Amino acid sequence: MSTLATCIAWQKLKETMDIKWKPLLTFALLVSASAFGEADTSGRNSDQLIQVLLQGSHPEKLRNALIALGGKQTHDLPIVNGIGGIINANKLPELANAEGVNSLTEDFNPPKLPENRDCAVSGDLQVNLMPQSLQWRIFNFAKNPKPLKWINASWPQALGDATLSVSVELGETPASDRVDIKSGVQLQLDHLLPTGSSLVEMQFSNASKLLTQNDFEISLGLGDCETQLVPAYAGEGQDFYFPKEAGATLLTQAGLTGLGVGVAIIDSGLWDTPALTHNALGKHRIATHYDAIRDQIDLNLRDDGGHGSHMASIIANSRRVANREPVQYQGLAPNAVLIPVTAISPRGDGDFMDIIRGIQWVTTHRERFNIRVLNLSLTATPTREYWADPMNLAVMKAWEAGIAVVVAAGNDGPDWGTIGSPGNNPYVITVGALTDSWTPGDERDDYIPDFSSRGPTLEGLIKPDLVAPGGHISGLIPLDATLANENPNYFLTSGEYVSTGSSQAAAVVSGLIALLLEIKPELTNDDVKCLLTTSAQPALSRAGRLAYSPFIQGAGRVNGSRALTIGETNCEQKNLNITDALAGKERLYGPAERLEDGTPSLPNMPSMVEKAMPASGMSADRRWGVAAHLERLDPARESPQTSEVPFNWAAVYRDEQQKLKRLGVPPSN
């Protein structure tokens, strides 16, 4: 086990826990399952129909209790010893006390409201760049016109002087008068942006064919916010980069494609497009499609929301990267078998009983479709300990059945204790997000964005387990999907859609696991988790401390190549007993402690972690991985860490190099 894993390993406490973290009242994510908890009749009419999950040892008694009070059964959920149904809200107290009902969980699921935007005006992720001009399409998503107060733009001196115009993209309204604009000087404007799209155009006096979008900086100021042109990758959307950032490139160059490994994706559905429905060999690879909302097999593929297709394309997009030898693909495991399970609505919310029914179906059909991986890029607010949470119970059953369950941490950072359910489960693999700042291959500016949810869990456990690329990830969604309609500016000119979140990070890890299981199908779930966590690369400061708390980065950033070459199958995970957990004999608490200021800590944490949070973007102090940390030091003047830091990074480095030497693998990240 690595030094880091030993130092932050959470503990199994028999009677009391060090800390109990108050759950959040709200938890808004890109995709979120409905919050659920004990019966609560507040906030609704007493005769309103409520969905409930009843749990008990005798399903017939649960059914009789529900029907006797005028309810109707909707779900049969033996995976959690329960049934689902609907009943009037005023009957909930009586139902909770009925014979045979050990637990009642309600799913009060009001319509999901659109998320608030930081700014009502936002632009395309890519500009249209010509030798002597630049066009940038911007969108006013508000219902009313918005004032454009100023623009600040910078460009290379070689382009010379510039003029600016802003016009409605479609319609008869002519372009505004062109005005002169100077590089780096804010230009005051008095322009009203109508609802919909407009076009910002800059015309330069000189021409250049060698410039890219990253040579320009543009900011637009509105009355109450501003929006900026973001950086861009090269390659016009053909090279997705996250396989390289996740350490998968060497694996795919060696011929690993996830061939035959079944990956189930419980989400909003799947787009019927060749890059998703067929593998890189041109063969159909959708084993089946289960609609958990309707409880039926449905061979007609569709994805009205778009989120599920985006996850599937990260995992297994079979399109080749143009002009790349050896062959590379836009998805991590282009020959994996996909098993889409629809349980999320087009709006991005879902009834937790439909999700549990999806997990149940996947678990039941594991052997038939060789389902080895389950991707759950969804989350809900924890309202009870994980062992009392029905969705957690379902994922534990899936884990026990031999399915590696990968769950998104959530997008509710930077507050502490924001890991969602079922990512708060100690047995599964919980993934936070990392971004590369649009500079693939240069890890010096890679950082964990504020939105990535943080631990500890309600029980004081360390989560997430690790972090993976989740910033501006390209993928495929239907052109008419909800995501496409809500954010048309997130499409690239090549047709791919860009999205960000821990959902995407979880999908990256699911794809990596498919590669590992292709070459080593004998690996157990615990083996896989150990391989990933013991080979993860922590962010380190120059002093040798952790740049991020373990409650933010877990064991560090994932790396598929390192997992296969130097990862260990023996780690703290092997001390857990999923069978005992399901029998109620193992309930885990973690080592988290609460400091006086309310922040979480661990024993000896002040000597382990830097006090100040690392900066976003380029950092002269933060490095990812032991090798990068040691190789930037001057051995004549600097030790790997100060004397009070409890890590021996030099020993870890030597151990890694010896493993690579024995395998005949060049020392590479």
Coordinates of C-alpha atoms in Angstrom, one line a residue, residues 44 83 179 342 360 405 438 463:
R44 CA -47.8 19.9 0.3
I83 CA -42.1 -2.3 -2.6
V179 CA -16.5 51.2 -34.0
T342 CA -33.2 4.8 -18.5
Q360 CA -31.9 -4.2 -9.4
V405 CA -20.0 0.6 -9.1
W438 CA -7.2 23.4 -21.7
K463 CA -14.6 10.8 0.1

